[in-house]
Coordinates of C-alpha atoms in Angstrom, one line a residue:
M1 CA 26.7 -20.5 3.1
V2 CA 27.1 -16.6 4.0
S3 CA 24.2 -15.9 1.7
R4 CA 22.0 -18.5 3.0
E5 CA 22.7 -17.1 6.6
I6 CA 22.0 -13.6 5.5
G7 CA 18.6 -14.8 3.8
L8 CA 17.7 -16.6 6.9
L9 CA 18.5 -13.5 9.3
V10 CA 16.3 -11.2 7.0
L11 CA 13.3 -13.6 7.1
L12 CA 13.6 -13.9 10.9
C13 CA 14.0 -10.1 11.5
V14 CA 11.2 -9.3 8.9
V15 CA 8.6 -11.9 10.5
G16 CA 9.5 -10.7 13.9
C17 CA 9.0 -7.1 13.0
G18 CA 6.1 -7.3 10.6
V19 CA 3.7 -9.6 12.6
R20 CA 1.6 -7.4 14.8
V21 CA -1.5 -8.4 16.5
G22 CA -2.7 -5.1 17.9
A23 CA -1.8 -1.4 17.4
S24 CA -2.3 -0.6 21.0
G25 CA -0.7 -3.3 22.7
S26 CA -3.9 -4.0 24.6
D27 CA -5.6 -7.3 24.7
H28 CA -8.9 -5.9 23.6
V29 CA -10.9 -7.4 26.3
Y30 CA -13.0 -5.0 28.4
T31 CA -15.5 -5.2 31.4
E32 CA -18.7 -3.1 31.6
K33 CA -18.2 0.6 32.1
E34 CA -14.3 0.2 31.6
H35 CA -12.9 3.3 29.9
I36 CA -11.7 2.8 26.3
P37 CA -9.9 5.9 25.0
L38 CA -10.9 7.4 21.7
Y39 CA -8.0 8.8 19.9
A40 CA -8.2 11.8 17.4
N41 CA -5.8 11.4 14.5
K42 CA -5.8 13.8 11.8
I43 CA -7.9 16.1 9.6
G44 CA -7.6 17.0 6.0
P45 CA -9.4 17.6 2.7
Y46 CA -11.4 14.5 1.3
H47 CA -10.1 14.9 -2.3
N48 CA -6.4 15.1 -1.2
P49 CA -5.4 12.2 1.3
S50 CA -1.8 13.4 1.4
E51 CA -2.7 16.9 3.0
T52 CA -3.4 16.2 6.6
Y53 CA -3.1 18.2 9.8
R54 CA -3.3 17.7 13.6
Y55 CA -6.6 17.4 14.9
Y56 CA -6.2 20.2 17.3
D57 CA -5.0 22.6 14.6
F58 CA -8.7 23.5 14.4
P59 CA -10.9 24.8 17.1
F60 CA -12.4 21.5 18.4
C61 CA -13.2 20.6 22.1
S62 CA -10.1 19.3 23.8
P63 CA -9.2 17.7 27.2
G64 CA -7.5 19.7 29.7
N65 CA -4.2 18.0 29.2
V66 CA -3.6 16.7 25.6
R67 CA -1.6 13.8 25.7
E68 CA 0.0 12.1 22.5
K69 CA -0.3 8.4 22.2
R70 CA 3.0 6.8 21.9
E71 CA 3.4 5.5 18.2
D72 CA 5.4 3.0 16.6
F73 CA 8.1 3.8 13.9
G74 CA 5.7 3.0 11.0
E75 CA 2.8 5.0 12.4
V76 CA 5.0 8.1 12.3
L77 CA 6.0 7.4 8.8
N78 CA 2.4 7.0 7.9
G79 CA 1.7 10.4 9.2
D80 CA -0.5 9.2 12.2
R81 CA -0.4 11.6 15.2
L82 CA -2.8 10.2 17.7
V83 CA -3.9 12.4 20.5
D84 CA -6.4 12.2 23.5
S85 CA -10.0 13.4 22.8
P86 CA -12.6 14.4 25.4
Y87 CA -15.2 11.9 24.2
E88 CA -16.2 9.5 27.0
L89 CA -17.2 6.1 25.4
N90 CA -17.3 3.7 28.2
F91 CA -17.7 0.0 27.4
R92 CA -21.6 -1.0 27.0
V93 CA -22.6 2.6 28.3
D94 CA -25.2 4.4 26.4
K95 CA -25.4 8.1 26.3
P96 CA -28.5 9.7 24.8
N97 CA -27.0 13.3 24.8
E98 CA -23.7 14.3 26.5
K99 CA -22.6 17.9 26.5
L100 CA -18.8 18.1 25.4
C101 CA -17.9 21.8 25.7
K102 CA -18.9 25.2 24.7
K103 CA -16.6 27.3 22.6
K104 CA -16.5 30.8 21.3
L105 CA -14.9 30.9 17.9
T106 CA -13.2 34.0 16.6
R107 CA -13.6 35.6 13.2
E108 CA -10.5 34.0 12.1
E109 CA -11.4 30.3 13.3
V110 CA -14.8 30.6 11.8
A111 CA -13.3 31.8 8.3
R112 CA -10.9 28.6 8.8
L113 CA -13.9 26.4 9.3
R114 CA -15.7 27.8 6.4
K115 CA -12.8 26.9 4.2
A116 CA -12.4 23.6 5.7
A117 CA -16.3 23.0 4.9
L118 CA -16.0 24.2 1.3
K119 CA -13.0 21.7 0.8
E120 CA -15.0 18.8 2.5
Y121 CA -12.6 18.4 5.5
Y122 CA -13.0 15.2 7.3
F123 CA -11.4 14.0 10.6
Q124 CA -10.2 10.4 11.5
M125 CA -10.2 8.8 15.0
Y126 CA -9.3 5.5 16.4
Y127 CA -11.3 3.4 19.0
D128 CA -9.8 0.1 20.2
D129 CA -7.8 0.3 16.9
L130 CA -10.9 0.7 14.7
P131 CA -10.8 3.8 12.3
L132 CA -13.7 5.9 12.3
W133 CA -14.3 9.2 10.1
A134 CA -16.9 12.2 9.8
F135 CA -17.0 15.4 7.9
I136 CA -16.8 18.4 10.1
G137 CA -19.4 20.4 8.1
K138 CA -21.1 21.0 4.7
V139 CA -22.0 23.5 2.1
E140 CA -25.5 23.9 0.9
G141 CA -26.1 25.4 -2.6
E142 CA -22.6 25.1 -3.6
N143 CA -21.6 27.0 -6.7
N144 CA -18.0 27.1 -8.0
V145 CA -18.7 30.3 -10.0
D146 CA -20.5 32.5 -7.5
R147 CA -20.1 31.3 -3.8
S148 CA -21.9 34.4 -2.4
N149 CA -25.2 32.5 -2.3
N150 CA -23.5 29.4 -0.4
K151 CA -24.5 28.5 3.0
Y152 CA -21.8 26.9 5.3
F153 CA -22.6 24.7 8.4
I154 CA -20.4 23.1 11.0
Y155 CA -21.6 20.0 12.8
K156 CA -22.0 20.4 16.4
H157 CA -23.2 16.9 17.4
I158 CA -21.9 13.4 16.7
H159 CA -23.5 10.2 17.2
F160 CA -21.4 6.9 17.9
D161 CA -22.9 3.7 17.1
V162 CA -20.8 0.8 18.5
A163 CA -21.4 -2.8 18.1
Y164 CA -19.9 -5.5 20.7
N165 CA -19.5 -9.2 21.1
N166 CA -19.3 -10.4 24.6
N167 CA -16.3 -8.5 26.1
R168 CA -15.0 -7.0 22.8
V169 CA -15.6 -4.0 20.6
I170 CA -16.4 -5.2 17.0
E171 CA -17.5 -2.2 15.0
I172 CA -17.9 1.5 15.4
N173 CA -19.7 4.0 13.1
T174 CA -20.5 7.7 13.3
K175 CA -23.2 9.7 12.3
M176 CA -23.4 13.6 12.0
E177 CA -26.9 14.7 13.0
P178 CA -28.0 17.0 10.0
D179 CA -30.5 18.9 12.4
Q180 CA -27.9 20.0 14.7
M181 CA -25.7 22.4 12.7
I182 CA -24.4 25.8 13.3
D183 CA -24.5 28.4 10.5
I184 CA -21.0 29.9 10.0
T185 CA -21.8 31.8 6.8
D186 CA -21.4 35.2 8.2
D187 CA -18.0 36.5 9.1
K188 CA -18.6 37.1 12.7
E189 CA -17.7 35.4 16.1
V190 CA -19.9 32.4 16.8
E191 CA -20.5 30.5 20.1
I192 CA -21.0 26.7 19.6
E193 CA -22.0 24.0 22.2
F194 CA -20.6 20.6 20.9
S195 CA -22.3 17.3 22.2
Y196 CA -22.3 13.8 21.4
S197 CA -24.3 10.5 22.0
V198 CA -23.4 6.8 22.1
K199 CA -25.5 3.8 21.4
W200 CA -24.3 0.2 22.1
R201 CA -25.5 -2.8 20.4
E202 CA -24.7 -6.5 20.3
T203 CA -23.5 -8.4 17.2
E204 CA -22.7 -11.8 16.3
I205 CA -19.4 -10.9 14.4
T206 CA -16.5 -12.5 16.1
F207 CA -13.5 -10.4 17.1
D208 CA -11.2 -12.2 14.6
N209 CA -13.5 -11.1 11.7
R210 CA -13.9 -7.4 12.6
M211 CA -11.5 -6.1 10.0
E212 CA -13.2 -8.0 7.3
R213 CA -15.9 -5.3 6.6
Y214 CA -12.9 -2.8 5.8
A215 CA -11.5 -5.5 3.4
R216 CA -15.0 -5.9 1.7
S217 CA -15.3 -2.3 1.1
S218 CA -12.3 -2.6 -1.4
L219 CA -13.6 -6.0 -2.5
L220 CA -17.0 -5.2 -4.4
P221 CA -18.1 -7.9 -6.7
Q222 CA -17.6 -5.6 -9.8
H223 CA -14.0 -5.0 -8.8
L224 CA -13.2 -8.6 -8.3
E225 CA -14.6 -9.1 -11.7
I226 CA -12.4 -6.4 -13.3
H227 CA -9.4 -7.7 -11.3
W228 CA -9.8 -11.3 -12.9
Y229 CA -10.4 -9.6 -16.2
S230 CA -7.1 -7.9 -15.8
I231 CA -5.2 -11.3 -14.9
I232 CA -6.8 -13.1 -18.0
N233 CA -5.7 -10.3 -20.1
S234 CA -2.3 -10.3 -18.9
C235 CA -2.1 -14.1 -19.2
M236 CA -3.3 -13.9 -22.9
T237 CA -0.5 -11.2 -23.3
V238 CA 1.9 -13.5 -22.0
L239 CA 0.8 -16.5 -24.0
L240 CA 0.6 -14.6 -27.1
L241 CA 3.9 -13.1 -26.7
T242 CA 5.5 -16.4 -25.8
G243 CA 4.1 -18.1 -28.9
F244 CA 5.2 -15.2 -31.0
L245 CA 8.8 -15.1 -29.8
A246 CA 9.0 -18.8 -29.7
S247 CA 8.0 -19.2 -33.2
I248 CA 9.9 -16.1 -34.8
L249 CA 13.2 -16.8 -32.8
M250 CA 13.2 -20.5 -33.1
R251 CA 12.7 -20.1 -37.0
V252 CA 15.2 -17.4 -37.3
L253 CA 17.8 -19.0 -35.2
K254 CA 17.4 -22.4 -36.8
N255 CA 18.1 -20.6 -40.2
D256 CA 21.3 -19.0 -38.6
F257 CA 22.7 -22.0 -37.2
L258 CA 22.1 -23.8 -40.4
K259 CA 23.9 -21.1 -42.5
Y260 CA 26.8 -20.9 -39.9
S261 CA 27.2 -24.6 -39.6
L262 CA 27.4 -25.6 -43.1
E263 CA 30.6 -27.6 -43.9
L264 CA 32.2 -25.6 -46.4
D265 CA 35.6 -26.3 -48.1
E266 CA 38.5 -23.8 -47.1
E267 CA 38.1 -21.7 -50.3
S268 CA 34.2 -21.3 -50.0
A269 CA 34.7 -20.4 -46.2
D270 CA 37.0 -17.5 -47.2
D271 CA 34.5 -16.3 -49.6
L272 CA 31.6 -16.4 -47.1
E273 CA 30.6 -13.0 -45.9
E274 CA 29.4 -13.1 -42.3
T275 CA 26.3 -11.1 -41.6
G276 CA 24.0 -10.5 -38.4
W277 CA 24.8 -11.5 -35.0
K278 CA 27.6 -13.8 -36.2
Y279 CA 29.4 -10.8 -37.8
I280 CA 29.7 -9.1 -34.4
H281 CA 31.0 -12.2 -32.3
G282 CA 34.2 -10.4 -31.5
D283 CA 32.5 -7.2 -30.0
V284 CA 29.4 -8.6 -28.3
F285 CA 31.1 -9.3 -25.0
R286 CA 33.1 -6.1 -25.1
F287 CA 32.5 -4.4 -21.6
P288 CA 30.1 -1.5 -21.3
K289 CA 31.2 2.0 -20.6
H290 CA 30.7 3.3 -17.0
K291 CA 31.1 0.0 -15.4
A292 CA 30.5 1.3 -11.9
L293 CA 27.3 3.0 -12.5
F294 CA 26.1 0.1 -14.5
C295 CA 26.9 -2.4 -11.7
A296 CA 25.3 -0.1 -9.2
I297 CA 22.2 -0.1 -11.0
L298 CA 22.2 -3.9 -11.3
G299 CA 22.8 -4.1 -7.6
S300 CA 20.1 -1.6 -6.7
G301 CA 17.5 -3.4 -9.0
S302 CA 18.4 -7.0 -7.4
Q303 CA 17.8 -5.4 -3.9
L304 CA 14.5 -3.9 -4.9
L305 CA 13.6 -7.2 -6.4
V306 CA 14.3 -9.1 -3.3
L307 CA 12.6 -6.3 -1.2
A308 CA 9.5 -6.7 -3.4
M309 CA 9.5 -10.5 -2.9
F310 CA 9.6 -10.3 0.8
I311 CA 6.8 -7.7 1.0
F312 CA 4.6 -10.1 -1.0
L313 CA 5.6 -12.8 1.2
L314 CA 4.4 -10.8 4.4
A315 CA 1.2 -9.7 2.5
L316 CA 0.1 -13.1 1.6
V317 CA 0.5 -14.2 5.3
G318 CA -1.9 -11.5 6.4
T319 CA 0.5 -9.2 8.0
F320 CA -0.8 -6.2 6.2
Y321 CA -4.5 -6.4 7.3
P322 CA -6.5 -3.4 6.9
Y323 CA -5.6 -0.3 9.0
N324 CA -2.7 -2.1 10.7
R325 CA -1.1 1.4 10.8
G326 CA 2.4 1.9 9.9
A327 CA 3.1 -2.1 9.1
L328 CA 3.9 -1.7 5.5
F329 CA 6.2 1.3 5.9
S330 CA 8.1 -0.5 8.9
A331 CA 8.6 -3.5 6.8
L332 CA 9.8 -1.6 3.9
V333 CA 12.4 0.4 5.7
I334 CA 13.6 -2.6 7.7
I335 CA 13.8 -5.1 4.8
Y336 CA 15.5 -2.5 2.6
A337 CA 18.2 -2.1 5.3
L338 CA 18.6 -5.8 5.9
T339 CA 18.9 -6.7 2.2
S340 CA 21.6 -4.1 1.4
S341 CA 24.2 -7.0 1.5
I342 CA 22.5 -8.1 -1.7
A343 CA 22.9 -5.0 -3.4
G344 CA 26.6 -4.9 -2.5
Y345 CA 27.2 -8.5 -3.5
T346 CA 25.5 -8.2 -6.9
S347 CA 27.3 -4.9 -7.7
T348 CA 30.7 -5.9 -6.7
S349 CA 30.6 -9.4 -8.4
T350 CA 29.5 -8.0 -11.5
Y351 CA 32.1 -5.2 -11.3
L352 CA 34.9 -7.5 -10.8
Q353 CA 33.8 -9.7 -13.7
L354 CA 33.8 -6.8 -15.8
E355 CA 37.5 -6.2 -14.9
G356 CA 36.7 -3.3 -12.6
N357 CA 39.7 -2.1 -10.6
N358 CA 37.9 -0.1 -7.9
W359 CA 35.2 -2.1 -6.3
V360 CA 34.9 0.2 -3.3
R361 CA 33.6 3.0 -5.4
S362 CA 31.1 0.7 -7.2
V363 CA 29.9 -0.2 -3.6
L364 CA 29.6 3.4 -2.5
L365 CA 27.9 4.4 -5.6
T366 CA 25.5 1.4 -5.0
G367 CA 24.5 2.6 -1.7
C368 CA 23.8 6.1 -2.7
L369 CA 22.1 5.3 -6.3
F370 CA 18.7 4.7 -4.7
I371 CA 18.9 6.5 -1.5
G372 CA 20.5 9.6 -2.6
P373 CA 17.5 10.7 -4.9
L374 CA 15.1 9.3 -2.3
F375 CA 16.8 11.4 0.3
A376 CA 16.6 14.7 -1.8
T377 CA 13.0 14.1 -2.5
F378 CA 12.3 13.5 1.2
C379 CA 14.0 16.6 2.2
F380 CA 12.2 18.9 -0.2
L381 CA 8.7 17.4 0.6
N382 CA 9.4 17.2 4.4
T383 CA 10.4 20.9 4.2
V384 CA 7.1 21.9 2.4
A385 CA 5.2 19.7 5.1
I386 CA 6.9 21.4 7.9
I387 CA 5.8 24.9 6.5
Y388 CA 2.3 23.8 6.2
S389 CA 2.4 22.0 9.7
A390 CA 1.2 18.8 7.9
T391 CA 1.3 15.6 10.0
V392 CA 3.3 13.8 7.1
A393 CA 6.4 16.1 8.4
L394 CA 8.8 13.6 10.2
P395 CA 10.0 14.7 13.5
F396 CA 13.8 15.1 14.0
G397 CA 13.7 12.0 16.3
T398 CA 12.4 9.8 13.4
I399 CA 14.8 11.3 10.9
L400 CA 17.6 10.6 13.4
V401 CA 16.5 6.8 13.6
I402 CA 16.5 6.4 9.9
L403 CA 20.0 7.9 9.7
L404 CA 21.2 5.7 12.4
L405 CA 19.5 2.7 10.6
W406 CA 21.4 3.6 7.4
T407 CA 24.8 4.3 9.1
L408 CA 25.0 1.3 11.4
V409 CA 23.0 -1.4 9.5
T410 CA 22.5 -0.7 5.7
A411 CA 26.2 0.8 5.0
P412 CA 27.8 -2.3 7.1
L413 CA 25.7 -4.9 5.3
L414 CA 26.4 -3.3 2.0
L415 CA 30.1 -3.3 2.6
L416 CA 30.0 -6.9 3.8
G417 CA 28.2 -8.0 0.6
G418 CA 31.0 -6.3 -1.4
I419 CA 33.7 -8.2 0.8
V420 CA 32.1 -11.5 0.2
A421 CA 31.8 -10.9 -3.4
K422 CA 35.4 -9.9 -3.7
N423 CA 36.7 -13.0 -2.0
R424 CA 34.5 -15.2 -4.2
N425 CA 35.6 -13.4 -7.4
K426 CA 35.1 -15.3 -10.4
V427 CA 36.6 -14.8 -14.1
F428 CA 34.0 -13.5 -16.6
Q429 CA 33.9 -16.6 -19.0
V430 CA 33.1 -15.6 -22.7
P431 CA 32.6 -18.2 -25.2
C432 CA 34.4 -16.1 -27.8
R433 CA 37.5 -13.8 -27.9
T434 CA 36.9 -10.2 -27.9
T435 CA 38.6 -8.0 -30.8
K436 CA 41.1 -5.4 -30.0
Y437 CA 39.2 -2.7 -31.9
P438 CA 35.3 -2.3 -32.0
R439 CA 33.7 -2.4 -35.1
D440 CA 31.4 0.4 -36.4
V441 CA 27.8 0.3 -35.9
P442 CA 26.0 0.4 -39.3
P443 CA 23.3 3.1 -39.7
L444 CA 20.0 2.1 -38.2
P445 CA 16.5 3.1 -39.1
W446 CA 14.7 5.4 -36.7
Y447 CA 12.6 2.5 -35.2
R448 CA 15.7 0.7 -33.9
G449 CA 17.0 3.8 -32.0
I450 CA 17.2 3.9 -28.2
M451 CA 13.8 5.9 -27.6
P452 CA 11.6 3.9 -29.8
Q453 CA 13.0 0.6 -28.4
M454 CA 12.6 2.0 -24.8
A455 CA 8.8 2.8 -25.7
M456 CA 8.1 -0.5 -27.5
A457 CA 9.9 -2.5 -24.6
G458 CA 8.0 -0.5 -21.7
F459 CA 4.7 -0.6 -23.5
L460 CA 4.3 -4.3 -23.5
P461 CA 4.8 -4.9 -19.6
F462 CA 2.6 -1.9 -19.0
T463 CA -0.2 -3.7 -20.9
A464 CA 0.0 -6.6 -18.6
I465 CA -0.4 -4.4 -15.3
Y466 CA -2.2 -1.3 -16.2
V467 CA -5.5 -2.3 -14.7
E468 CA -4.1 -3.4 -11.3
L469 CA -2.0 -0.1 -11.5
Y470 CA -5.4 1.9 -11.5
Y471 CA -6.5 0.2 -8.1
I472 CA -3.0 0.8 -6.7
F473 CA -3.1 4.4 -7.3
E474 CA -6.7 4.4 -6.3
S475 CA -5.7 3.3 -2.8
V476 CA -2.9 5.6 -2.6
W477 CA -4.7 8.9 -3.7
G478 CA -8.3 7.8 -2.8
H479 CA -10.0 6.4 0.4
K480 CA -9.6 2.8 -0.5
I481 CA -8.0 -0.1 1.0
Y482 CA -6.0 -2.5 -1.1
T483 CA -6.2 -6.0 0.0
V484 CA -6.0 -8.3 -2.9
Y485 CA -2.3 -9.1 -2.7
S486 CA -2.8 -12.6 -4.0
I487 CA -4.0 -10.9 -7.4
L488 CA -1.2 -8.3 -7.2
F489 CA 1.4 -11.2 -6.7
I490 CA 0.2 -13.0 -9.9
V491 CA 0.3 -9.8 -11.9
F492 CA 3.8 -9.1 -10.6
I493 CA 5.1 -12.6 -11.7
I494 CA 3.3 -12.0 -15.1
L495 CA 5.2 -8.7 -15.4
I496 CA 8.5 -10.2 -14.7
I497 CA 7.9 -12.9 -17.4
V498 CA 6.6 -10.4 -19.9
T499 CA 9.9 -8.3 -19.2
A500 CA 12.0 -11.4 -19.6
F501 CA 10.5 -11.9 -23.0
V502 CA 10.6 -8.5 -24.4
T503 CA 14.3 -8.2 -23.3
V504 CA 15.3 -11.5 -25.1
A505 CA 13.4 -10.2 -28.3
T506 CA 14.8 -6.6 -28.3
T507 CA 18.4 -8.0 -27.5
Y508 CA 18.2 -10.4 -30.4
F509 CA 17.0 -7.8 -32.9
Q510 CA 19.6 -5.4 -31.9
L511 CA 22.4 -7.9 -32.3
A512 CA 20.9 -9.0 -35.6
A513 CA 21.1 -5.4 -36.8
E514 CA 24.9 -5.6 -36.0
D515 CA 24.5 -3.3 -33.0
H516 CA 26.9 -4.7 -30.2
R517 CA 26.1 -2.0 -27.8
W518 CA 23.5 -4.2 -26.0
W519 CA 24.6 -4.0 -22.1
W520 CA 23.1 -0.6 -21.2
R521 CA 19.9 -1.0 -23.3

């Protein structure tokens, strides 16, 4: 009953926190000439999406009083830092050529812009929750060996092409005018007059479908074709593996059972020498070493599995639509906190069944096993981000919220799961008695060692998902939007099935080799 109530609470909280209609909280309905703010987000090199800086770290035109947009928890985790921009894009108001500001750039600012143009820096903005991008400059005659002949330019004019349907904004695109650039090749002060233009046009695309074009950019026909080839390849792997294991294991086990179930008289039974997995029946259920760590890994793994299933559930119902800023990060943090009771319950239940005598230690180890290395990695990366003034550096307030969430939600639920498991403690039922002293493990060939088995057991599941992994990493490190969650969910299920089959096979072969140390492996 307690587990069902916790599961219902997790589902309600996740759906309530994850489902989100608009990022700005507005109804997205405007009247003619109504002001719609254009927010500048961040700027960084095109080939390194993880390196981003604040927009006004560069010498661009800024309003008199720069105000930061109030952002959600997930948006901050995503590295978004939205601020006001001086561009005036009023609803359905065309502007052929509007002056923005005139700036005199110092030699240091020119040098920084020249370096930014060389690294193909781009900036990102949001207009009515629609993202738009543009490069800040370009390099002509680029030569990586001899850059002395390169020409560096900065765009001084940007054109906004905005589509609308009735009283809603549907689409926005940017175009940098190639005939309006400023040469910044020379190391000297430069005066630039920035300007922009706006053109509104009507479209038949509805407001509900305005995000589909961002999804289509990552759903090209050849990509979908490769995705389906990946699924077919994975399914064939599962079928072949299933058939192979079923035929081999059933034949081997059938022979083993026939041999062990022969009705022999007492004299011949004494002469029978047991071999294989039957020979170590008195050692196979001997408890593993380092029980607390073993159970902590099981607890953390079960929690991460449930976390993945909830994320897939939210993705399949359309919560993580393209550029729903921070929704995924918010869901990850909240669901992880709420599912910590699963880790505490699994860890403590297994620990007590293994006759552990300090279940509190197991719970504490479970709580620190995943968060500890994650927190250490975060501290290092966040320090580097602070040194370089990158937008991915979390402010102190956000760090404090995460610490309070761990202290007030994660830790109590983790302990609650441990208490429930202790009250429901069940004795570990083994089908045969464990001997007092363990048998010696016979010498094994090199391919039955730990490292070769780890490589073999990891290779087969990897072959089932490697194509999908490519697209996942392409969306992380490239400027792609991953939207095919249904295909990813199918691949995830295939991964679990393949892993289970490989586990059964490797465990049997290990026991058949009279190696009873199967728990950790």
